[in-house]
Structure formats: structure tokens, C-alpha cells
Coordinates of C-alpha atoms and ligand atoms in Angstrom, one line a residue:
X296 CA 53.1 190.8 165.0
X297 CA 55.4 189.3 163.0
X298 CA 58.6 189.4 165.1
X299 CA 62.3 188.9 164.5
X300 CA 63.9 186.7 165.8
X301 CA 61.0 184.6 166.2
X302 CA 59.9 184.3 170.3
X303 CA 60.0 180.9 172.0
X304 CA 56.7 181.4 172.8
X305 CA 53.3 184.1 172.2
X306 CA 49.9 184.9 172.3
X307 CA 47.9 187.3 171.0
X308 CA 44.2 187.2 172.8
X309 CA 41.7 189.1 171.2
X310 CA 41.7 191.8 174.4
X311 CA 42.3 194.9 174.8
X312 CA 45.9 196.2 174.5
X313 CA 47.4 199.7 175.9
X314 CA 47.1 202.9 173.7
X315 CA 49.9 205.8 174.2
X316 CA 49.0 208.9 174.7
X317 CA 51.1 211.6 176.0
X318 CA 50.2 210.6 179.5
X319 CA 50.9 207.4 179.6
X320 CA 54.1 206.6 181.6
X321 CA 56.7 204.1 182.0
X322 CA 59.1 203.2 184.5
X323 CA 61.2 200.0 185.8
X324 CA 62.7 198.5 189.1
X325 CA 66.3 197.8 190.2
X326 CA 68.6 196.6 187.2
X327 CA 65.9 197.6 184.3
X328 CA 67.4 201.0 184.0
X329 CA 69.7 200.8 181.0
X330 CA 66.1 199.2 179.3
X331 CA 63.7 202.1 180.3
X332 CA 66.5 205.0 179.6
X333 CA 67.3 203.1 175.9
X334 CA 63.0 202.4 175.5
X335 CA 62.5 206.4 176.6
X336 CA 65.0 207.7 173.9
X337 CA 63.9 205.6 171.2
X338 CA 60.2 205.3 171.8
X339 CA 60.5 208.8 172.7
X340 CA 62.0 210.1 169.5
X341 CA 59.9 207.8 167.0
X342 CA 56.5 208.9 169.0
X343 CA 57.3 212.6 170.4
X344 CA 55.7 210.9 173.7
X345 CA 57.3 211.6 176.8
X346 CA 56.4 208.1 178.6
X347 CA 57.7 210.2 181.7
X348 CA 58.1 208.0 184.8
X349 CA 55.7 207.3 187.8
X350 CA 55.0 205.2 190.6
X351 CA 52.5 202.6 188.9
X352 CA 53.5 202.9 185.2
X353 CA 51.8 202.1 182.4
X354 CA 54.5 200.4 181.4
X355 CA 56.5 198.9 184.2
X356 CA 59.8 196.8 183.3
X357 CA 61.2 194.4 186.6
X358 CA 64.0 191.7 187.3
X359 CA 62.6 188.6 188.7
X360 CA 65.0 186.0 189.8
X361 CA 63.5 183.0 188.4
X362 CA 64.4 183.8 185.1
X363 CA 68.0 183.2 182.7
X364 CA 69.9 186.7 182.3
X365 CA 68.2 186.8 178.9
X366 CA 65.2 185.1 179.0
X367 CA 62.1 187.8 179.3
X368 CA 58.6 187.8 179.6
X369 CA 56.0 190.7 178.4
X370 CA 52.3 190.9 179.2
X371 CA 49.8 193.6 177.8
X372 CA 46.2 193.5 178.6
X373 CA 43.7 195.7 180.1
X374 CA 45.9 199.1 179.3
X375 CA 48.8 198.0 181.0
X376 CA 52.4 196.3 179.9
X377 CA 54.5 194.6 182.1
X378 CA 58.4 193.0 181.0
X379 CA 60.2 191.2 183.4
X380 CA 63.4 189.8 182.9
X381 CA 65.9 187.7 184.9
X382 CA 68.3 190.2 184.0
X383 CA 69.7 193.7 182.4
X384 CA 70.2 191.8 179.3
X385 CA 66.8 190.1 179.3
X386 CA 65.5 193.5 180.1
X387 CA 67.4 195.1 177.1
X388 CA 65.7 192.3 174.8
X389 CA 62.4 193.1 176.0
X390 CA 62.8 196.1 175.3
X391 CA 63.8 195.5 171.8
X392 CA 60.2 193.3 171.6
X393 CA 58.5 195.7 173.0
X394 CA 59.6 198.8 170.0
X395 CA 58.9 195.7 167.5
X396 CA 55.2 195.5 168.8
X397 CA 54.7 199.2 167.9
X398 CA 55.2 198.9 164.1
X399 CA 57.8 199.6 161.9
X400 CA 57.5 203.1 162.5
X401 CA 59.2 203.1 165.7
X402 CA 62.0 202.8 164.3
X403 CA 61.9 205.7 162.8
X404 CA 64.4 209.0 164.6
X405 CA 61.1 211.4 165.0
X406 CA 57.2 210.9 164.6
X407 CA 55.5 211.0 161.3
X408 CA 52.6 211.2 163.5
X409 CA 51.5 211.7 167.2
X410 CA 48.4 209.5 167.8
X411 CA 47.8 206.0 167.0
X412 CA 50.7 204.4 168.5
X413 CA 49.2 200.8 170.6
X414 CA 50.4 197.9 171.7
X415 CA 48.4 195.1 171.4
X416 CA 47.2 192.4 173.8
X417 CA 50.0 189.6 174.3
X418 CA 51.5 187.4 176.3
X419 CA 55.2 186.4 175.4
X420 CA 58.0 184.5 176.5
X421 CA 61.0 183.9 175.3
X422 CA 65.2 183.0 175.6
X423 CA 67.4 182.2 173.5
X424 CA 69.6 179.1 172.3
X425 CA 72.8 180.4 172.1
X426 CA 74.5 182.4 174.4
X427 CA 77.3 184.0 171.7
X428 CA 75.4 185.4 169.2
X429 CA 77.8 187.1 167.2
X430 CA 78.8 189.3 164.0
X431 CA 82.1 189.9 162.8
X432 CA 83.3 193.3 161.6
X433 CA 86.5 193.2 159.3
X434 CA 87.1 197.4 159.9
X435 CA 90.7 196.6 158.9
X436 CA 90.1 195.8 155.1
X437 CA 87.8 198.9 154.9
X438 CA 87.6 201.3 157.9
X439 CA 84.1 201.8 159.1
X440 CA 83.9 205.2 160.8
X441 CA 82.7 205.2 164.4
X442 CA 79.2 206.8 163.7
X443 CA 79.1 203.4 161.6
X444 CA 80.4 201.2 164.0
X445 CA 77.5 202.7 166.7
X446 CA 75.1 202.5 164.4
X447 CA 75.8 198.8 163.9
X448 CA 75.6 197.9 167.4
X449 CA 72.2 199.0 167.0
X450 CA 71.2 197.1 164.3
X451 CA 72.9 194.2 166.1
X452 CA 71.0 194.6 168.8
X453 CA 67.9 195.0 167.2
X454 CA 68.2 191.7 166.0
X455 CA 69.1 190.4 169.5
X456 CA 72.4 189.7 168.8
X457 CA 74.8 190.2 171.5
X458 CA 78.7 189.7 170.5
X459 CA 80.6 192.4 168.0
X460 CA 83.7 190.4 167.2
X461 CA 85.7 193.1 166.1
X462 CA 88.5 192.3 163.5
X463 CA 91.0 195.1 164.2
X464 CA 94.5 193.9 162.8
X465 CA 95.5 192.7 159.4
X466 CA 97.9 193.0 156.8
X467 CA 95.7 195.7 155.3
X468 CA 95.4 198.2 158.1
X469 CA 95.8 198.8 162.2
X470 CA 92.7 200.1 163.4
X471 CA 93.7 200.0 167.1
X472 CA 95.5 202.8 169.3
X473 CA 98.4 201.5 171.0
X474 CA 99.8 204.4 172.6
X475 CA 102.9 203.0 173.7
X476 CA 103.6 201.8 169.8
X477 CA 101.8 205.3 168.0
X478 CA 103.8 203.7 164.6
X479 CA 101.0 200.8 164.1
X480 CA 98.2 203.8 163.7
X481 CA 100.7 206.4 162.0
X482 CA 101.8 204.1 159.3
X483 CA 99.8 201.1 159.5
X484 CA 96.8 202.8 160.0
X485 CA 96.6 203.5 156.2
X486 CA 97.7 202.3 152.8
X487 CA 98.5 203.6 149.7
X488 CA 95.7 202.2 147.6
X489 CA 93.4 199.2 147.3
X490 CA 92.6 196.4 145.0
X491 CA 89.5 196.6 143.3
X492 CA 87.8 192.9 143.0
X493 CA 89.5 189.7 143.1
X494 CA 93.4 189.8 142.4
X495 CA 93.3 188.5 138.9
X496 CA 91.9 191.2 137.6
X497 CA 94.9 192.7 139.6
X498 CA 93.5 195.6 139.6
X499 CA 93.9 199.0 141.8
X500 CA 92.1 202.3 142.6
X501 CA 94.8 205.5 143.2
X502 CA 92.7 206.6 146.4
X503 CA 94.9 206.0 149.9
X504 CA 92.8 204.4 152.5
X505 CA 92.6 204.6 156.3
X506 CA 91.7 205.7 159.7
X507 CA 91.9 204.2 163.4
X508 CA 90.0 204.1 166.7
X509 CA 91.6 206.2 169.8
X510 CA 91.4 204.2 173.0
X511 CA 88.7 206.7 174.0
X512 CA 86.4 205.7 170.7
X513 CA 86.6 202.4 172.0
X514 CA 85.8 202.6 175.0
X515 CA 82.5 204.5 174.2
X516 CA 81.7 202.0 171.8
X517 CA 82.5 199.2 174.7
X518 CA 80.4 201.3 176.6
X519 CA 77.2 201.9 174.6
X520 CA 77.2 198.4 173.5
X521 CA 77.0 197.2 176.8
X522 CA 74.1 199.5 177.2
X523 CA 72.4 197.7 174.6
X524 CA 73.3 194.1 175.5
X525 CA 76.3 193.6 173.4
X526 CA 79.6 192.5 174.4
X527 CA 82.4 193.5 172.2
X528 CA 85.3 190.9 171.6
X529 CA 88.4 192.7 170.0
X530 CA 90.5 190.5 167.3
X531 CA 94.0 191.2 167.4
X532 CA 95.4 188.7 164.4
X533 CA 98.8 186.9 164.7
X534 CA 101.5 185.3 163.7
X535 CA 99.9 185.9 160.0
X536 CA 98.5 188.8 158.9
X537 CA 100.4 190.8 160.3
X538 CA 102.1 193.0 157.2
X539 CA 100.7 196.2 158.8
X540 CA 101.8 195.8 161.9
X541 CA 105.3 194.6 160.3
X542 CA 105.7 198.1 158.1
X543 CA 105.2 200.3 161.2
X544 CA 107.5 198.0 163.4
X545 CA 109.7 196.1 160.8
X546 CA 112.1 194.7 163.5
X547 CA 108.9 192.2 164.0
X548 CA 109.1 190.6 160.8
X549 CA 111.7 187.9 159.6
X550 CA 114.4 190.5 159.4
X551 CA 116.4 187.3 158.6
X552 CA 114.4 186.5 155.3
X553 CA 112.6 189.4 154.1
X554 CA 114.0 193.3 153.8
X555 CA 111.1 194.4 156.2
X556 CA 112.3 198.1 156.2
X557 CA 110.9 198.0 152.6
X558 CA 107.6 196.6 153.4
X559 CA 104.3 198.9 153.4
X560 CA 100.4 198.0 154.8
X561 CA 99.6 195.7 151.8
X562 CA 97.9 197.1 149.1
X563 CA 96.2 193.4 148.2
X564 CA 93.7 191.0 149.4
X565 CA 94.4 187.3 150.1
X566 CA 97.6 186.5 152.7
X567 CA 100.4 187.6 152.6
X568 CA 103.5 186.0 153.0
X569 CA 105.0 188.5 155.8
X570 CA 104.0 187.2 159.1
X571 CA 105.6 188.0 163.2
X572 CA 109.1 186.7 164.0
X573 CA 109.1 184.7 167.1
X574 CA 111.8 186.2 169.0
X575 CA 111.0 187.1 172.6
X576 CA 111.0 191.0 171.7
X577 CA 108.3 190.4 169.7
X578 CA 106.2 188.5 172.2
X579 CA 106.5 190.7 174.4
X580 CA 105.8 193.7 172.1
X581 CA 102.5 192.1 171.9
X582 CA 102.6 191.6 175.4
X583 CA 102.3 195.8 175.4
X584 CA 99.6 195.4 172.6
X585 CA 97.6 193.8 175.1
X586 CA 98.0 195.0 178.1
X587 CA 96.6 198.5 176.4
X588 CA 93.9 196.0 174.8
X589 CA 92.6 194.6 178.3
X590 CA 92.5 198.1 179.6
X591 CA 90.0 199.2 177.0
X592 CA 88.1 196.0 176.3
X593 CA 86.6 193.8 179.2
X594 CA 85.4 190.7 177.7
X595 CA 86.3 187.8 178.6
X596 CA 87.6 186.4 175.6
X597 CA 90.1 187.8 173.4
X598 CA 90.4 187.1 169.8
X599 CA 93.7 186.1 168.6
X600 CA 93.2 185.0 164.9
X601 CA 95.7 182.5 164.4
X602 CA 94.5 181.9 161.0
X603 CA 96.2 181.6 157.6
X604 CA 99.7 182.2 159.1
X605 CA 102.1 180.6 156.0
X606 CA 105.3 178.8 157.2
X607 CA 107.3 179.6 154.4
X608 CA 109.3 182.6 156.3
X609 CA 109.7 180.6 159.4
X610 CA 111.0 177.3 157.5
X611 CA 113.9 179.8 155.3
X612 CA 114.7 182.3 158.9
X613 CA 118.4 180.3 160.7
X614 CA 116.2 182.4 163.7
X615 CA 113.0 180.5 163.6
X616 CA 114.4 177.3 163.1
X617 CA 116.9 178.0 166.2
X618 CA 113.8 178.4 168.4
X619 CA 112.1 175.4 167.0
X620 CA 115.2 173.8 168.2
X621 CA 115.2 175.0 171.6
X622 CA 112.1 174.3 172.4
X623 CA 111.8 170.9 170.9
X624 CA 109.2 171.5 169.0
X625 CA 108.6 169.2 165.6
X626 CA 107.5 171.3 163.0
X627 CA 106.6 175.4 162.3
X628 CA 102.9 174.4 163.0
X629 CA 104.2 173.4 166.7
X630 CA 106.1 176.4 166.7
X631 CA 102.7 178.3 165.8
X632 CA 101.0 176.1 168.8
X633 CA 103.4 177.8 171.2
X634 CA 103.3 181.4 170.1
X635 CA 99.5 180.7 170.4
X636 CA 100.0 179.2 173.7
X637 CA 102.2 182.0 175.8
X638 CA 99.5 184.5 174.6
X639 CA 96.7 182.0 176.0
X640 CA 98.5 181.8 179.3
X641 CA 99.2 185.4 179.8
X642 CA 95.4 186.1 179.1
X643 CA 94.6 183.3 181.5
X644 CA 96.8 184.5 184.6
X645 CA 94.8 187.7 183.6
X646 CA 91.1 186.0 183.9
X647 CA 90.5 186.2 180.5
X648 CA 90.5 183.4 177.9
X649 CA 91.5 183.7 174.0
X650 CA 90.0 182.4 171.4
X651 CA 90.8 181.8 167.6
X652 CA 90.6 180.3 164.1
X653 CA 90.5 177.0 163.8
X654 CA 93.8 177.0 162.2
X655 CA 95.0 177.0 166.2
X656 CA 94.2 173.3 166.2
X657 CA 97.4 172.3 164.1
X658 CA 100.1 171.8 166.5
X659 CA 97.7 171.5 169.5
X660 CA 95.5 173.5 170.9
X661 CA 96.5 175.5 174.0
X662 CA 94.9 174.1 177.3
X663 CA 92.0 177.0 177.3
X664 CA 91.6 178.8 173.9
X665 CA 88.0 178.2 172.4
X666 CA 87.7 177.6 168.7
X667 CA 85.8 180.2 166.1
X668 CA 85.2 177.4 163.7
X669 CA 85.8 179.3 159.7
X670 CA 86.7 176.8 157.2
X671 CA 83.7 174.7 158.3
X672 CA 82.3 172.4 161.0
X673 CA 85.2 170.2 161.5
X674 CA 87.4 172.2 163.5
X675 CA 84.8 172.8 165.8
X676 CA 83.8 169.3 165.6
X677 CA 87.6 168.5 167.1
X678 CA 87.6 171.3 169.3
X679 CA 84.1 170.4 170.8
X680 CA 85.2 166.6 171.8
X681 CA 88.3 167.3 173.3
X682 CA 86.0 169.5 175.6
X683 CA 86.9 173.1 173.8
X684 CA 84.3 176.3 173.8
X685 CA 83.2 176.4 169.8
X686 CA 81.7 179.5 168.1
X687 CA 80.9 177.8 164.8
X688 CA 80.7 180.0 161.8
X689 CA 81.5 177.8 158.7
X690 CA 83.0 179.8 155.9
X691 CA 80.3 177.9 153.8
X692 CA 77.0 179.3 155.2
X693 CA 78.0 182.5 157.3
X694 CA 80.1 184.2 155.6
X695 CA 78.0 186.9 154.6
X696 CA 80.4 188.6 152.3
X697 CA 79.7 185.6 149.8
X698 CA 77.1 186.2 147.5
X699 CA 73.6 186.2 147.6
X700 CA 72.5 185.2 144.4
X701 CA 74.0 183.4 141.2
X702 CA 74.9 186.2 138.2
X703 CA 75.9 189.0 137.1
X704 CA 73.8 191.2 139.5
X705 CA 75.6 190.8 142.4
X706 CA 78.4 193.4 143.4
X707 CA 81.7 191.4 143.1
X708 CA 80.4 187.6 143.6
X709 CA 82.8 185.7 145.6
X710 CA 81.6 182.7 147.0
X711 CA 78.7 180.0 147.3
X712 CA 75.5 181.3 146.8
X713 CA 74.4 182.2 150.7
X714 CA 70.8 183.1 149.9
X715 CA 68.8 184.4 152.8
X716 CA 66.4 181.0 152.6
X717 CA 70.5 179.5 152.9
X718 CA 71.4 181.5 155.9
X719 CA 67.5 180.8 157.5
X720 CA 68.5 177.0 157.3
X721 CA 71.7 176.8 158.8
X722 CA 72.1 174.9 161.4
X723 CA 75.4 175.7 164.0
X724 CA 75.3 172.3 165.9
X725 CA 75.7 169.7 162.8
X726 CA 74.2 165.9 164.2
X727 CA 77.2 164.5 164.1
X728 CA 78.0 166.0 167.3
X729 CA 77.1 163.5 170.6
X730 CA 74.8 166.2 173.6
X731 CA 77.5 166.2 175.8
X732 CA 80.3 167.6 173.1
X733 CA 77.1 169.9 171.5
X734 CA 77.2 171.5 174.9
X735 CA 80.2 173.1 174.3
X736 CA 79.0 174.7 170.7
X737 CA 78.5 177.7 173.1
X738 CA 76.8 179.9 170.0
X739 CA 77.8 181.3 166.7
X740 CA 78.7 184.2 164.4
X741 CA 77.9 185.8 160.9
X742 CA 81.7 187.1 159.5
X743 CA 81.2 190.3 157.3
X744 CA 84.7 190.3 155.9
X745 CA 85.3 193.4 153.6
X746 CA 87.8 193.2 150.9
X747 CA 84.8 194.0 148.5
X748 CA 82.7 196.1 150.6
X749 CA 84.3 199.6 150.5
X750 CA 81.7 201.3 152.7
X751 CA 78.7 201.3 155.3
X752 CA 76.5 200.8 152.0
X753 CA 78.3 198.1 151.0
X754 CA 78.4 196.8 154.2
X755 CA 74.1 196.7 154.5
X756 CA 73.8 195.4 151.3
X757 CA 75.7 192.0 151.9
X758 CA 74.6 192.0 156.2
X759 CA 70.8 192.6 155.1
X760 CA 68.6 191.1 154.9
X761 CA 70.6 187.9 156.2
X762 CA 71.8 189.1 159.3
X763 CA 67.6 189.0 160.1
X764 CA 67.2 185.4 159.2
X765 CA 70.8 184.8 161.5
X766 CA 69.6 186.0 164.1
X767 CA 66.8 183.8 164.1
X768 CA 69.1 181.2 163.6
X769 CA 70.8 182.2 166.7
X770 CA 68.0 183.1 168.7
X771 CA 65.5 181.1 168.3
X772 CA 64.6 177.5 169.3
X773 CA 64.1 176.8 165.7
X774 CA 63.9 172.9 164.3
X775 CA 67.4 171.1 164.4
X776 CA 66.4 170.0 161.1
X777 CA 66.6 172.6 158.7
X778 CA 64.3 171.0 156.2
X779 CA 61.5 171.1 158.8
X780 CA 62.1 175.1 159.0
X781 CA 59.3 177.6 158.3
X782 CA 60.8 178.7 155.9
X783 CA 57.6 180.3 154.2
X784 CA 56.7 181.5 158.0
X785 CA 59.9 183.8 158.1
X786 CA 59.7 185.0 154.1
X787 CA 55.8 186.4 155.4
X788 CA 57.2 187.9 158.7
X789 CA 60.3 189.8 156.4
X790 CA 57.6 191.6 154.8
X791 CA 57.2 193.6 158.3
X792 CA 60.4 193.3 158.8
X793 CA 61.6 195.2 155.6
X794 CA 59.6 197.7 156.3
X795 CA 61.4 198.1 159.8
X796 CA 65.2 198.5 157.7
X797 CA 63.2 201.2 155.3
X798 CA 62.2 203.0 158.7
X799 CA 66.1 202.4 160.1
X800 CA 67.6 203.1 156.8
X801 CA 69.1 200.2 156.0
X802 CA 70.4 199.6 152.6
X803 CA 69.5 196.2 152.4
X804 CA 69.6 193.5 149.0
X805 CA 66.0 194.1 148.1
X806 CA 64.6 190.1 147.4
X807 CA 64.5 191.0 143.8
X808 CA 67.7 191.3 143.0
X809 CA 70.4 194.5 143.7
X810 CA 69.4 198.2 142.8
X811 CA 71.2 199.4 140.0
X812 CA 73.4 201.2 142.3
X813 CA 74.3 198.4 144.5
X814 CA 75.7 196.2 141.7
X815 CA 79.3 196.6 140.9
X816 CA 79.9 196.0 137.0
X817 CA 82.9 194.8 135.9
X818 CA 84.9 194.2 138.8
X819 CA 85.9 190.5 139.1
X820 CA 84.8 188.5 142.0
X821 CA 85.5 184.7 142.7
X822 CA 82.5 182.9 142.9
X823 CA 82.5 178.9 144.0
X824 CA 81.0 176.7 141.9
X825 CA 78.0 174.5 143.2
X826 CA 76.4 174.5 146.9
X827 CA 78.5 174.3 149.6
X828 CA 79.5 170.7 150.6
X829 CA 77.6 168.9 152.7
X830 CA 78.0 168.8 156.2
Ligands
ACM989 C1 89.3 183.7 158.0 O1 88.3 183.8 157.3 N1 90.5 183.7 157.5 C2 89.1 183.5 159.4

């Protein structure tokens, strides 16, 4: 039936299945309700049937103890379906299986036709390797409106994915509502212009370019992403890119240094020089950030970037180097170590924990932040052995803004080639790692950064198809070795699977090569020479 992510384990007897029919019902036990309600809408939209409940469904959906929180089972035979689950999320994934065994045209928002819809006979079973499965969205170089942002927790979780790392703050834009600071939206929220392709060409449209989520859009996207499995882990990114956050509050910058009255949201990519000021006002403006942050967002991890923060400001300001002093600390990467550090103990006398770039290693790591591993495997490699949760996602194989394919085809190439046979043969846990350090790999993540993708469009054309063959990656029990990967296997199940984005109106790379309209000519990219090094 050609699924995606592949299951751990199924069956397809030649038996008779269950046909749907407009009396056929469906209905599920205690803890299955978020699953039926999701299954009713969706099934229910793409079929016109009503699958209205009843006391000995058709299709019945129950919790049963002995299995994980995600791990599921579905049997049809004899004109009856049966999921169980060990819990709401395994339930959810079910669920998910289950729409994936009608055809691609159940994924479709109303019937093209009323009869004919059948499940066939199967018996599946199936968990997943990692329990962070994530995607980053970078809504701060290009705004994705909130219809977007719903519409990619479904496509997330159509792929079993389950984390939205959501990258809120940069230099670029402020995406998040604090109402306590309303300056961050009002004037970081939005910038003047934007560079077009990679800063050489240095390059600009004339077009401003902005927008921000209320508290209240948040918290319905918290919410309906939890209805669908998905936890959402908001980003807020400091010291460094911070030069939005610095134009609407400029007394947080190195007033010392820089003239940060004059500064605006950054009208560039790459990293700016501007970064926080470590005074205690400014911690505990944050401080206020977050407490507004917790109140919308309950996951247990926080993100706090920590990446690419340059020292230069903090080695020139008589003020940073006076706090260096006081506190004893070595060096401005120290200095970064303890910023990082208040922020992780103030989450953790909250029952959270943070977690950030592996940039968070210099200096030392604070006692229990967890490591999203970017620049590739060997912070998570450190992290990992000194008994630190990893997420690794290695700049060199999931970034999925990279390119796709060598030439001049591809909109603004930046990058290694990431094909999608690249991305089907990554491998998070790399065998350097001993079983006892691998343990703490606890999943990992797909970054969609978008300098140089403008819009929702651009957004499906550099997340799809690879975010299919990621998830796989992240669901499935798939060979360590990536050599020994099916890779033929996956390319024949895609061919379903591409029909299921056509149905969902995804604007995916087609395996040919870009549509006319999805290449970008003449604007410069950066593209890395080579494959990615080794491991
Ligand atoms: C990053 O790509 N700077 C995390």
C-alpha cells in the first residue's frame, strides 16, 4: 500500500477487507477521541461519508496498555477495522495509516466520488525510532501566515512527524507577541526590504516585509497541533541574532559600542554583528519574554539558539568586559556560557529544560540544556558523551534549504547537493557513537531556513519531497547502514506518494527537475562545492 514512513511491520493477506458505504460507522474508546474526531473530519470531507458513531463500529479505534504512547496496531479483515494504540499519539498515527490505506484521494478536501472507497485486508504494527521527530520553521526570515503555519502541522503530521521547532526571533524579524514589550512586534515585526539571493550579488527588492503571531494565534496553533500529535517547541534566539529585537528595544544592545538608536530589523542575510548586552536589565527583559513564552507554549523544552553570537561587540564594550571580570569568567565565550546558563536555570526552577545550537558547547555547557546539533555531528557527538539530550540535524544533510540538485535549475542554490536519495540515507546516530551515549541522540530534525524562500510555495518546493524520505528517516527502523537502504523500495512507494501531495496540494520539486515557475533565474545563491564531508 505503499506507505510513508515505512511501518515496522505489515501484512496484506489476500482476505477480504471492509468497504464504506454510507452506513458504515466508526467509533473509539477512552483517550482515542482526538483520533476519531480528526479521522471523521477528514475521512469525512474526502468521502462525503458520515462514518457516524455506534456501539460496535465498523471501525473501532482503543488504547491498550501494553503498547509505547506511539506505537499502534491496525487490523482489517472480514469487514471490520480495528487500531489500537498505547496512546493518544499512537492513536493519532493510526489514524494517519489508516487515511494512507484509502488512496491518495483521501486526501483530497471533498469527494470526487461517493462509492468505491475500501480498505484492504492488513495486519500492521508499527513505532517509531525516535521520539523527536522534528521540522524547523524559520517564520522570521519570511513570515509564513497562520493559515500556512496550520496547514504545515498537517503535512507534518501526515508524515508522522511530531515536533514544529518554531524559529521566532532573529535579526530579520520578531514574530512573537510580547504584550508587556508591544515594540518587538511594532517595529521589529517588519523591515524595510529584503535581499534577494546571496549577499554578493548585494542585491534588494523595495517591498517592506512582515507580520507577527498574537498570543491567541499561538495558542490555537499549540492547540491544534497537539490535536494532531505534534508538539510545538518555540525558538527564541540569543545573545546573537538579535538586531530586531535590538531596533525595537535599543537599550539591549552594546549601547557602549554601537549607536543602537540608529539600528533597524536588518535588511540582510548572514549575522549580524549587533547582538544582546549582558547587563542584568537585559536578562531580565528576557526574563518577561519568557514568562509570556511559558504561558503560551507548554513544551518541555525551550529553544534558546545560542548560535552564531560574534564576540566582537562584547570584546570592544568597557561594560562586557566589567562583567567578564566580575564573574571570573576567562573569555567572551564563558561569558556566552553564563548568559546561556541563568536562562537554563530559570527554565529549570520552572520544569522546563532549554535547548540550543551547538555553538552552547564553547564555554561549557549548562548542567541541563540538550544540544540541536547544526554544524554537523560533532557537537552532538560531545554533547551525547558527557550525557546531554542531542537532536542531531547536521547542517550537511538536513538542511533542506540547501539545494536539491546541481545547476542552474534550482531556485537560488546554496548549499551541498541534498538530493532526496541524500536525505533517504541519512543516518542521525553516526557509529562513532558507543549504545550507551547513542541513547541520548533522543531524535532529530529537518531545518527549513528561509532567507531564499519568500513564500508557502517556496517553502513546498525545498520541504517536498524530502521531508517524505525524513520522515522515514525518523520513523522508521530503517538499516543503520545507509548503503543497505532500499533505496529503490522508497523511489517505487513515492510514486503513491506524489500522488497524495497532488491530492494535498503540495508544490513539491517534481523528480525531473523544477517547473519553470519554481526556478528563480538570476538571483545568486552559494552553492558548496563537492558532497558533504564525511562523517
Ligand atoms: C543555524 O543554522 N545557525 C543554527
Amino acid at each position: 500500500m505503499d506507505l510513508i514512513p515505512a511501518p515496522s511491520s505489515a501484512g496484506f493477506p489476500d482476505a477480504q477487507g471492509l468497504s464504506l458505504g454510507p452506513r458504515t460507522t466508526m467509533d473509539g474508546g477512552p483517550g482515542t477521541g482526538a483520533a476519531v474526531q480528526w479521522l471523521r473530519t477528514v475521512l469525512g470531507a474526502a468521502t462525503g461519508l458520515p462514518l457516524a458513531p455506534a456501539p460496535s463500529p465498523d471501525i473501532e479505534l482503543r488504547l491498550d496498555a501494553a503498547l509505547g504512547p506511539e506505537e499502534y496496531r491496525i487490523t482489517v479483515a472480514d469487514g471490520r477495522a480495528l487500531l489500537t494504540a498505547g496512546g493518544a499519539g499512537g492513536a493519532g498515527w493510526a489514524a494517519q495509516t489508516l487515511r494512507q490505506l484509502l488512496g491518495p484521494e483521501a486526501y483530497r478536501g471533498a469527494p470526487l466520488r461517493r462509492t468505491g472507497w475500501s480498505l484492504p485486508a492488513c495486519t500492521i504494527a508499527d513505532a517509531p525510532r525516535f521520539g523527536w521527530r522534528g521540522v524547523l520553521l524559520d517564520v522570521s526570515r519570511h513570515f509564513l501566515p497562520k493559515a500556512g503555519l496550520l496547514r504545515y502541522v498537517d503535512l507534518l503530521a501526515a508524515h508522522k512527524l511530531n515536533v514544529l521547532h518554531l524559529h521566532l526571533t532573529d535579526d530579520q524579524g520578531w514574530r512573537f507577541e510580547v504584550r508587556r514589550y508591544p515594540r518587538l512586534t511594532a517595529t521589529g515585526g517588519w523591515r524595510e526590504r529584503s535581499m534577494v539571493g546571496f549577499r554578493a550579488a548585494n542585491r534588494r527588492d523595495d517591498r517592506p516585509h512582515g507580520g507577527f503571531y498574537t498570543q491567541d494565534d499561538l495558542r490555537e496553533l499549540v492547540a491544534y497541533a497537539a490535536e494532531r500529535g505534534i508538539t510545538v517547541v518555540p525558538e527564541i534566539d540569543l545573545p546573537g541574532h538579535m538586531q530586531a529585537a535590538i531596533a525595537a528595544y535599543p537599550e539591549l544592545g552594546n549601547t557602549d559600542v554601537v549607536d543602537t538608536a540608529a539600528l533597524g530589523v536588518w535588511t540582510d542575510w548572514g549575522v549580524s554583528p549587533n547582538v544582546l548586552n549582558v547587563s542584568d536589565a537585559t536578562l531580565a527583559f528576557f526574563e518577561g519574554v519568557l514568562e509570556e513564552l511559558l504561558e503560551v507554549f507548554p513544551s518541555e523544552f525551550v529553544h534558546f539558539g545560542g548560535d552564531e553570537c560574534p564576540k566582537d561587540q562584547w570584546r570592544a564594550s568597557p561594560a562586557a568586559q566589567a562583567r567578564m571580570r566580575e564573574l571570573g569568567l576567562a573569555d567572551e565565550d564563558a561569558l556566552q556560557s553564563w548568559f546561556i546558563g541563568h536562562f537554563d536555570r530559570w527554565l529549570a526552577a520552572r520544569g522546563r529544560r532549554l535547548i540550543g545550537w551547538d555553538e552552547i558547547l564553547e564555554g561549557g555547557l549548562a548542567p541541563g540544556a540538550a544540544v540541536s546539533s547544526w554544524r554537523g555531528y560533532a557537537g552532538g557527538v560531545a554533547a551525547a558523551r558527557a550525557g546531554h539530550d542531542v537532536v542531531m540535524c547536521p547542517e550537511q544533510h538536513v538542511y533542506l534549504d540547501h539545494r536539491q540538485a546541481d545547476g542552474e535549475d534550482e531556485p537560488i542554490p546554496v548549499g551541498f547537493v541534498r538530493s532526496l536519495e541524500d536525505v533517504y540515507r541519512f543516518e542521525p546516530v553516526p557509529p562513532s557513537l558507543d549504545p550507551v551515549s547513542a541513547r541520548h541522540v533522543i531524535g532529530t530534525q529537518a531545518n527549513l531556513w528561509s532567507e531564499f524562500a519568500d513564500d508557502a510555495r517556496d517553502l513546498d518546493f525545498r520541504a517536498f519531497p524530502r521531508l517524505a524520505a525524513f520522515a522515514e528517516v525518523a520513523w522508521s527502523a530503517l538499516p543503520a547502514d545507509p548503503a543497505a537502504r532500499d533505496w529503490p523500495g522508497f523511489e517505487r512507494r513515492m510514486r503513491t506518494h506524489y500522488a497524495r501531495l497532488d491530492a494535498l496540494g503540495v508544490e513539491y520539486r517534481p523528480p525531473g527537475g523544477p517547473h519553470p515557475w519554481q526556478r528563480r533565474p538570476g538571483v545568486l545563491g552559494r552553492p558548496a562545492a563537492g558532497p558533504p564531508p564525511a562523517v
